PDB file of C-alpha atoms in Angstrom:
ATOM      1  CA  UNK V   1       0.000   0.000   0.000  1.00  0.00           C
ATOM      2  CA  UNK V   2       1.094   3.401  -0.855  1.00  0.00           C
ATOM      3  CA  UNK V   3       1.518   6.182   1.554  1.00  0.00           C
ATOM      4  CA  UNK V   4       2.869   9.951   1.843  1.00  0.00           C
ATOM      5  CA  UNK V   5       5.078  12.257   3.758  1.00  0.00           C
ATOM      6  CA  UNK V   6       3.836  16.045   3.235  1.00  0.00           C
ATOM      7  CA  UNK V   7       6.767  17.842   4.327  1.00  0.00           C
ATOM      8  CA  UNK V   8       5.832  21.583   5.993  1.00  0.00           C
ATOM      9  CA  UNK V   9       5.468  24.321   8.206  1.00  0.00           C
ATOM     10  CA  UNK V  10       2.887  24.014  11.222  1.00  0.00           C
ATOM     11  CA  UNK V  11       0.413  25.790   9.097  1.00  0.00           C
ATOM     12  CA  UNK V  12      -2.264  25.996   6.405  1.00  0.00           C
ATOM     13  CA  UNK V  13      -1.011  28.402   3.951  1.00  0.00           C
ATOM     14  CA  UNK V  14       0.763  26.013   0.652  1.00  0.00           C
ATOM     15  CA  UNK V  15       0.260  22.803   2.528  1.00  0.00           C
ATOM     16  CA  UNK V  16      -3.409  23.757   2.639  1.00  0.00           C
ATOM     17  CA  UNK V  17      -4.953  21.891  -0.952  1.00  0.00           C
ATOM     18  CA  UNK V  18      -1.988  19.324  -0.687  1.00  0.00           C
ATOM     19  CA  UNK V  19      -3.235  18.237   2.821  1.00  0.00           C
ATOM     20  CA  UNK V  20      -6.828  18.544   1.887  1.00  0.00           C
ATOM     21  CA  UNK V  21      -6.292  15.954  -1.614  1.00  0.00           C
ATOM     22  CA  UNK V  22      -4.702  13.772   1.101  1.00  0.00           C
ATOM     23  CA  UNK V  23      -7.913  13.431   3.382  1.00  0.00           C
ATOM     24  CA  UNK V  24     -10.008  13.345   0.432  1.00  0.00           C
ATOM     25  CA  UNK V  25      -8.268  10.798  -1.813  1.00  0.00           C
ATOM     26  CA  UNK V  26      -8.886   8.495   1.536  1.00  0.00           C
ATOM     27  CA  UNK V  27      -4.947   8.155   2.080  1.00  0.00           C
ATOM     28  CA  UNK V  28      -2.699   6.704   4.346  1.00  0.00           C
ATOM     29  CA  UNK V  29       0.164   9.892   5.133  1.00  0.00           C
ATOM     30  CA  UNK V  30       1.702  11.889   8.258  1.00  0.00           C
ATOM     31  CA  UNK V  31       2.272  15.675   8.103  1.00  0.00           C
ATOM     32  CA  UNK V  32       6.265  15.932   8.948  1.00  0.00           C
ATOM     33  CA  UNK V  33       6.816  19.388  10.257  1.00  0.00           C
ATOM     34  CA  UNK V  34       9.587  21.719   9.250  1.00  0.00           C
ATOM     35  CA  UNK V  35      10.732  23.815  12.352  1.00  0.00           C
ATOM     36  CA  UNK V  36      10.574  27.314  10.622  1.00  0.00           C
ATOM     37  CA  UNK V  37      13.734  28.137  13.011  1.00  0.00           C
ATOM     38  CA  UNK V  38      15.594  25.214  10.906  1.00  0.00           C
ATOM     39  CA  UNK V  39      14.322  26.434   7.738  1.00  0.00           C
ATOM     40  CA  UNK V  40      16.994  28.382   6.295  1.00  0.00           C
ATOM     41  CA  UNK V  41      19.656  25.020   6.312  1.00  0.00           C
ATOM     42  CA  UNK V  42      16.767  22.915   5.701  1.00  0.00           C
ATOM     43  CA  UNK V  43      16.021  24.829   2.408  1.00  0.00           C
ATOM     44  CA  UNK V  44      19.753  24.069   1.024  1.00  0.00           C
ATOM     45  CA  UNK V  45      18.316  20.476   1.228  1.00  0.00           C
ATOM     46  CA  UNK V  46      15.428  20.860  -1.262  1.00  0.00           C
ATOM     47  CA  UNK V  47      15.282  20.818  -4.783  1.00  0.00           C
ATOM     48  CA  UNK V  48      14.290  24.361  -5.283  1.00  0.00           C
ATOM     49  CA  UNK V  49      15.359  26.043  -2.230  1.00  0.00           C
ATOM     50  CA  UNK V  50      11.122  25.317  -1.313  1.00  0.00           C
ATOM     51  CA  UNK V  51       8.573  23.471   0.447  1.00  0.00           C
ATOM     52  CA  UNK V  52       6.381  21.558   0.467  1.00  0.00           C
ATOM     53  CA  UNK V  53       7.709  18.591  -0.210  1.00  0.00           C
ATOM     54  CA  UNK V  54       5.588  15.163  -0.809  1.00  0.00           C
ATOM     55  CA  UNK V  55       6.857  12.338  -0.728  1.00  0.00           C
ATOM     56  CA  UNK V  56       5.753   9.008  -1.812  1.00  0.00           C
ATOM     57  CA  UNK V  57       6.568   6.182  -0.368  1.00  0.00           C
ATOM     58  CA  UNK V  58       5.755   2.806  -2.280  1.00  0.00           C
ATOM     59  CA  UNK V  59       4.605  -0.627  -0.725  1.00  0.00           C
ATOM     60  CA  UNK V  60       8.143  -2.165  -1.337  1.00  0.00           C
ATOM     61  CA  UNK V  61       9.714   0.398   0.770  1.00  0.00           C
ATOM     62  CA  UNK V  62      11.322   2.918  -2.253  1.00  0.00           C
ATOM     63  CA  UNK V  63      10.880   6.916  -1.732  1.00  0.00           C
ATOM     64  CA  UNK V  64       9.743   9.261  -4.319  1.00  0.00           C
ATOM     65  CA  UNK V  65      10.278  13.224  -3.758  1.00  0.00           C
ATOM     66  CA  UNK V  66       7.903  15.722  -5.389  1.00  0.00           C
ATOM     67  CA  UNK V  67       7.981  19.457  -4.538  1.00  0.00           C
ATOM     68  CA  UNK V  68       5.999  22.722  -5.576  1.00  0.00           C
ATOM     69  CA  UNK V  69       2.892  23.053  -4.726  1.00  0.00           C
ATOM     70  CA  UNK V  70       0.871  23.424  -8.023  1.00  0.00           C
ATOM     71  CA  UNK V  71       2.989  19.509  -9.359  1.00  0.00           C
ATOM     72  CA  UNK V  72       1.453  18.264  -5.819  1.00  0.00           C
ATOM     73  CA  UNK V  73      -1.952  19.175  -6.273  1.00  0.00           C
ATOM     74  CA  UNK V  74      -2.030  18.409  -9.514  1.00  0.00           C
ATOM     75  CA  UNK V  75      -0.132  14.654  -8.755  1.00  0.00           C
ATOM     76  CA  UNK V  76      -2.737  14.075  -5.948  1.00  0.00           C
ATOM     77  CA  UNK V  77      -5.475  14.647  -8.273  1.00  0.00           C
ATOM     78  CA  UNK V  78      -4.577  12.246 -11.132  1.00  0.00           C
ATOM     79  CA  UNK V  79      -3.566   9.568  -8.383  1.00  0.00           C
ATOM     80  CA  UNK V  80      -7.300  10.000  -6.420  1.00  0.00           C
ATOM     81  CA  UNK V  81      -9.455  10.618  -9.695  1.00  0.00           C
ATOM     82  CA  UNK V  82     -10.155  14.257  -8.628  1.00  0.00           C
ATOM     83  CA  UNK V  83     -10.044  15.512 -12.370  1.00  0.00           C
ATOM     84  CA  UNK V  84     -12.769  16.097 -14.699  1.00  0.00           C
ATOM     85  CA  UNK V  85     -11.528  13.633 -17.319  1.00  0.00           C
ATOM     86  CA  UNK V  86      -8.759  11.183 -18.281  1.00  0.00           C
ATOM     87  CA  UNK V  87      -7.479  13.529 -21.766  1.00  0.00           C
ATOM     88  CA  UNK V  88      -5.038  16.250 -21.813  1.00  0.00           C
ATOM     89  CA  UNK V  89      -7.945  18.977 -22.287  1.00  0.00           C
ATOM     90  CA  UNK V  90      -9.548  17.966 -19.266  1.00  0.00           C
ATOM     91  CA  UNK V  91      -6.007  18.106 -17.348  1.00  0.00           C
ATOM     92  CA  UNK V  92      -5.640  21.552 -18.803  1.00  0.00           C
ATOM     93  CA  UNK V  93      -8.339  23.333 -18.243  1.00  0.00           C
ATOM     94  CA  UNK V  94      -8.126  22.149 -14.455  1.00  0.00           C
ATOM     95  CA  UNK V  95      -5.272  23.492 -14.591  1.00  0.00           C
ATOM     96  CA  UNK V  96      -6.210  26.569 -16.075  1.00  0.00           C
ATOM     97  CA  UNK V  97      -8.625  27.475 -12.972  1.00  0.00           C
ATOM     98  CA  UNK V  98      -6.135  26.328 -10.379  1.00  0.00           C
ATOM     99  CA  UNK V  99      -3.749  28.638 -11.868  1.00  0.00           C
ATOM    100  CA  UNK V 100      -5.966  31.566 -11.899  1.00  0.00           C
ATOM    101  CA  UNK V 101      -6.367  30.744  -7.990  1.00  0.00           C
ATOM    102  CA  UNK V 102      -1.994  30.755  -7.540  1.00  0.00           C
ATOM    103  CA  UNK V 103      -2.302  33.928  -9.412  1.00  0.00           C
ATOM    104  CA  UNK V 104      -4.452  35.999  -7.065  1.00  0.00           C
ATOM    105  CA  UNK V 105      -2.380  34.098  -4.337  1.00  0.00           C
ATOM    106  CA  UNK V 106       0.133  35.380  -5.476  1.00  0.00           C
ATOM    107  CA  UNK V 107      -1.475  39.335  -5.955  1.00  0.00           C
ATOM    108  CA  UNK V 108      -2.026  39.112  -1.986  1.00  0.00           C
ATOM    109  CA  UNK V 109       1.437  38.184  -1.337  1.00  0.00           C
ATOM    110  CA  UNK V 110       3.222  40.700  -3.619  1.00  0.00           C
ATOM    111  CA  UNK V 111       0.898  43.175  -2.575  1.00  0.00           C
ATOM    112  CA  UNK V 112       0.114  43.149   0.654  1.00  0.00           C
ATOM    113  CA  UNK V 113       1.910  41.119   3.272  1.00  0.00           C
ATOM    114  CA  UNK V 114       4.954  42.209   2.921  1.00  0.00           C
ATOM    115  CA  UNK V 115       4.565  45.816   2.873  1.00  0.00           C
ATOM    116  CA  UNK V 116       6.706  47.903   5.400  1.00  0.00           C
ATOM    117  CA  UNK V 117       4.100  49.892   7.358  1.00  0.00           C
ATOM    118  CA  UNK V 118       0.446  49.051   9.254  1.00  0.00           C
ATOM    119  CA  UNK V 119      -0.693  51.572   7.255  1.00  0.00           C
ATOM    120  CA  UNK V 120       0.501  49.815   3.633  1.00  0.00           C
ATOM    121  CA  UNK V 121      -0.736  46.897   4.604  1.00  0.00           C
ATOM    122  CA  UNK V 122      -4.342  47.805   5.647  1.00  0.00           C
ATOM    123  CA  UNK V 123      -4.751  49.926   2.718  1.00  0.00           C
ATOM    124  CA  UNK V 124      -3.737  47.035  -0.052  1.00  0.00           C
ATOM    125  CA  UNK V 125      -5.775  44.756   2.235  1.00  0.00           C
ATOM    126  CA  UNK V 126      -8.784  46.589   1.928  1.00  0.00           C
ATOM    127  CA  UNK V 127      -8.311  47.245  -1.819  1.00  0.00           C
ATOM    128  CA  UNK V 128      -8.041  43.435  -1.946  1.00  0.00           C
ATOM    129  CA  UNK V 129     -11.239  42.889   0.389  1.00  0.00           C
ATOM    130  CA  UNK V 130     -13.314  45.411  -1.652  1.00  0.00           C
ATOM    131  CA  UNK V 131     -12.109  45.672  -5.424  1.00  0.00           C
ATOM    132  CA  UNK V 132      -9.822  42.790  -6.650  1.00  0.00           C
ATOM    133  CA  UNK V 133     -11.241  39.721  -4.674  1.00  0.00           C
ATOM    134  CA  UNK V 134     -15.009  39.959  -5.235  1.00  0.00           C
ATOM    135  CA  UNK V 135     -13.783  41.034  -9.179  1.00  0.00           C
ATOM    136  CA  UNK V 136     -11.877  37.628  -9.398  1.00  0.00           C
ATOM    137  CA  UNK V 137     -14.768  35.534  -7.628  1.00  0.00           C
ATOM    138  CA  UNK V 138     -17.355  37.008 -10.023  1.00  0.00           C
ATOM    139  CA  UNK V 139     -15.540  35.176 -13.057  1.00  0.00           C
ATOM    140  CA  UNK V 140     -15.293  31.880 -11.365  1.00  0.00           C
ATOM    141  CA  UNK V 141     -18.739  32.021 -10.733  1.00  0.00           C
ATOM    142  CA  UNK V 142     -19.056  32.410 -14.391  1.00  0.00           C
ATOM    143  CA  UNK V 143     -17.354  29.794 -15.229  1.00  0.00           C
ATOM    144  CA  UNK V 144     -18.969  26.678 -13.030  1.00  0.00           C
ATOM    145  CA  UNK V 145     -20.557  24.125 -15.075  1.00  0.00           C
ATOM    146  CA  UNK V 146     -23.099  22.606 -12.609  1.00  0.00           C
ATOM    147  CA  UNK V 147     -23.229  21.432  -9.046  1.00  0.00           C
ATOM    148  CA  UNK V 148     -19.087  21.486  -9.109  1.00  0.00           C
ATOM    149  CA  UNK V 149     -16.573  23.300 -11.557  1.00  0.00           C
ATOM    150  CA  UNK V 150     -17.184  20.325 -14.043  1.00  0.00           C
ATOM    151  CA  UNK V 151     -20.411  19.473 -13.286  1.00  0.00           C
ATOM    152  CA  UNK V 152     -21.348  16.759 -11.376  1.00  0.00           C
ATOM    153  CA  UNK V 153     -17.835  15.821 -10.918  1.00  0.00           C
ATOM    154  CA  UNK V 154     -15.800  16.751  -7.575  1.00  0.00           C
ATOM    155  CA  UNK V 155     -12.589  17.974  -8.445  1.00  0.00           C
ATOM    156  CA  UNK V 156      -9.258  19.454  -7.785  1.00  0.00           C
ATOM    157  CA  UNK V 157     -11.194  23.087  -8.392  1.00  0.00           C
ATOM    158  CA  UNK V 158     -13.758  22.754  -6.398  1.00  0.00           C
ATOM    159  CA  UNK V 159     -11.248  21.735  -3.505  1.00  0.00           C
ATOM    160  CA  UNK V 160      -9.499  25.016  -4.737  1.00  0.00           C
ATOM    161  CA  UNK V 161     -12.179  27.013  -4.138  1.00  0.00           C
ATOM    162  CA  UNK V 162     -13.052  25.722  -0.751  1.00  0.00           C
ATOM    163  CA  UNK V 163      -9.541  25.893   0.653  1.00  0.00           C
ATOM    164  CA  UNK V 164      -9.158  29.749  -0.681  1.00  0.00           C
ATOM    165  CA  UNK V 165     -12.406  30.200   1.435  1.00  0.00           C
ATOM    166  CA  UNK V 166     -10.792  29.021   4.234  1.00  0.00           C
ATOM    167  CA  UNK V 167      -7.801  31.591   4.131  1.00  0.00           C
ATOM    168  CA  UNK V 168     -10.645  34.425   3.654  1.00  0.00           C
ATOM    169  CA  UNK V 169     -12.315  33.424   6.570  1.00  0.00           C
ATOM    170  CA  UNK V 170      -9.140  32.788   8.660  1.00  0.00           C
ATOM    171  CA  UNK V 171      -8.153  36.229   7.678  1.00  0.00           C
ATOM    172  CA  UNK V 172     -11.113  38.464   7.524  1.00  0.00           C
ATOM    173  CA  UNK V 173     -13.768  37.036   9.589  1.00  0.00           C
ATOM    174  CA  UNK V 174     -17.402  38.279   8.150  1.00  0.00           C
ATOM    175  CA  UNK V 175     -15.766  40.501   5.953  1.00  0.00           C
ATOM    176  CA  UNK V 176     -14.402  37.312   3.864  1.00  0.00           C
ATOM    177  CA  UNK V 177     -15.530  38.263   0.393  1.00  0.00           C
ATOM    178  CA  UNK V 178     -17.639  35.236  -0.078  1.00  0.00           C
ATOM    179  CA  UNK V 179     -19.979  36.572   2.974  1.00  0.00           C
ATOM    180  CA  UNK V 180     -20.255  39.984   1.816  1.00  0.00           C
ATOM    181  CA  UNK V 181     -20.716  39.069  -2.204  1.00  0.00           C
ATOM    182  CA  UNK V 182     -23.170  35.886  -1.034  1.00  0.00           C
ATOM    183  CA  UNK V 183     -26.248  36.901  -3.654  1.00  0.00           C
ATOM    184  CA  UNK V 184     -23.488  37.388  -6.788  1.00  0.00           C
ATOM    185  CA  UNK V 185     -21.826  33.686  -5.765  1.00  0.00           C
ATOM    186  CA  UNK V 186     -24.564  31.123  -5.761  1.00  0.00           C
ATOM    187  CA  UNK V 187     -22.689  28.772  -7.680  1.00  0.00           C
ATOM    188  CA  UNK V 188     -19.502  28.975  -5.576  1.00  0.00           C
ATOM    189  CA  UNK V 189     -21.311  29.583  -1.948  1.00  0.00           C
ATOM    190  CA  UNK V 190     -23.254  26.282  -2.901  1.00  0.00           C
ATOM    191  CA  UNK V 191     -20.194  23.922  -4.290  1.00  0.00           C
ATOM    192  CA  UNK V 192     -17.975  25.544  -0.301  1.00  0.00           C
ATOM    193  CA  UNK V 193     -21.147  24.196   1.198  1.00  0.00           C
ATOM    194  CA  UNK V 194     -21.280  20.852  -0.369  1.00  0.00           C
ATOM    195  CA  UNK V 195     -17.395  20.534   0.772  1.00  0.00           C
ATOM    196  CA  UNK V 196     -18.393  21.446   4.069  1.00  0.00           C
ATOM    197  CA  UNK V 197     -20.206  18.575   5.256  1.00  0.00           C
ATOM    198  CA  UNK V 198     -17.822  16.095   3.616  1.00  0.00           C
ATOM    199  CA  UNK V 199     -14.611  15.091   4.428  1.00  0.00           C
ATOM    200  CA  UNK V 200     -13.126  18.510   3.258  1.00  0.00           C
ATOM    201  CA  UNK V 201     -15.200  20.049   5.878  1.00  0.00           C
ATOM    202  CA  UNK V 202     -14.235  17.275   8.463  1.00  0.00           C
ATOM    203  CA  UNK V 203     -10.139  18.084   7.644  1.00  0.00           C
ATOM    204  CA  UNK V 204     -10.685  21.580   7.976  1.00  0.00           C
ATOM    205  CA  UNK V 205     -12.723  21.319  11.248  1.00  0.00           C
ATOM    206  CA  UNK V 206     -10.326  19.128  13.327  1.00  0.00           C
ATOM    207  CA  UNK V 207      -7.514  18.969  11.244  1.00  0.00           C
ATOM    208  CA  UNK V 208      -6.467  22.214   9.530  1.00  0.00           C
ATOM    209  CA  UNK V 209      -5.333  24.156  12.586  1.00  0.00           C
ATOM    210  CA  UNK V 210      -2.152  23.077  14.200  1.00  0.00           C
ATOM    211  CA  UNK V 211      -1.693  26.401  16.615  1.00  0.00           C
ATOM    212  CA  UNK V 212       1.196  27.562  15.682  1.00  0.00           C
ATOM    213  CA  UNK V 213       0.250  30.233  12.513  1.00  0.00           C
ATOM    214  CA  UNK V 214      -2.245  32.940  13.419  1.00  0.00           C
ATOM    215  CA  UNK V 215      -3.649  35.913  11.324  1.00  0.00           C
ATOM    216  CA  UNK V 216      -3.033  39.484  13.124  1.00  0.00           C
ATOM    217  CA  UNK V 217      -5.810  41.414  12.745  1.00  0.00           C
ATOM    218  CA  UNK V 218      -4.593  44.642  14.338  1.00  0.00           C
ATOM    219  CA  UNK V 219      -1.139  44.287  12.230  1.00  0.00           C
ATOM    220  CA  UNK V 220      -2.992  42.830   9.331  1.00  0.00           C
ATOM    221  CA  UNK V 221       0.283  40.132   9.306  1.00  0.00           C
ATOM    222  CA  UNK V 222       0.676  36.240   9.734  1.00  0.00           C
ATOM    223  CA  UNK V 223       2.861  35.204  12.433  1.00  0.00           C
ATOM    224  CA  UNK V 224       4.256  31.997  13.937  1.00  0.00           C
ATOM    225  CA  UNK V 225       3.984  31.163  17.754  1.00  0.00           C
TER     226      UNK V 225
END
């Protein structure tokens, strides 16, 4: 039998989807934590100078490595059938709204974490909150196809969507742009409350949260404890 290694931090964040395929693809794998104090030799280790790493260990014993995060996720969703179809179209276009998602992943990163001052950082947050989020939502509303992404199909996408509602509601509470833009996101509101009461919703309930990575709200900042 096959199992996993997911190699990370004590948090959500990248490990989020990766962790999320695992409970959902019904598999047998341990989170092994990277001690963010450790990182910096750690990361001279790694292919890419980056985590996450998974690794896959086969029934006879022999250890693959995979790292970044978008090769995981899409890995884990070939391996437990969480793509729309079996042709390269179909592995595409899942593709194609996963990387819209890294995209505005990474718009919130480049634009607002990392910023110098409280100040900065509230003021590209709330540009984020109010303008670019709900503008980004309203197309992948557009583009679901039925009671998931691809129908009647769970995927990868839909997964997508309901961990990047997570991070949202870690981070902004009822002002999480899904909340406040509820009547323009049927589609989407309904496919994060499908995910809910399965075993997405069961991982992010009791296993999500390891109490170590908390959202600031009065330095609008992630830190480590």
């Amino acid at each position: 039998m096959v199992s996993y290694e997911f190699h990370y931090f004590e948090a959500a964040s990248r490990g989020d989807l990766p962790r999320m395929l695992l409970e959902v693809g019904g598999a047998s794998y341990q989170n092994v934590f990277v001690d963010y104090a450790q990182w910096p030799e750690l990361k001279k280790t790694t292919a890419f100078g980056l985590i996450p790493k998974l690794v896959i260990v086969e029934s006879g014993g022999a250890r693959k490595e995979l790292f970044e995060t978008s090769a995981i996720n899409l890995y884990l969703a070939d391996i437990f059938g969480l793509l729309p179809g079996d042709g390269p179209f179909e592995r595409a276009e899942t593709q194609s709204v996963l990387s819209s998602f890294y995209d505005l992943e990474g718009k919130l990163f480049d634009q607002t974490f990392f910023l110098p001052t409280l100040g900065q950082r509230k003021t590209a947050h709330e540009k984020m909150i109010v303008e670019t989020i709900p503008a980004f939502l309203k197309y992948q509303e557009r583009f679901v196809r039925g009671q998931y992404y691809f129908g009647d199909k769970l995927t990868v996408a839909d997964l997508k969507l309901y961990s990047t509602y997570l991070w949202y509601r870690d981070m902004h509470g009822a002002r999480n742009p899904f909340e406040t833009h509820a009547a323009e996101l049927p589609k989407l509101n309904r496919i994060i409350a499908i995910l809910a009461k399965g075993k997405a919703g069961d991982y992010a309930q009791y296993r999500r949260d390891f109490g170590r990575f908390f959202w600031v709200a009065e330095e609008w900042t992630w830190t480590f404890v």
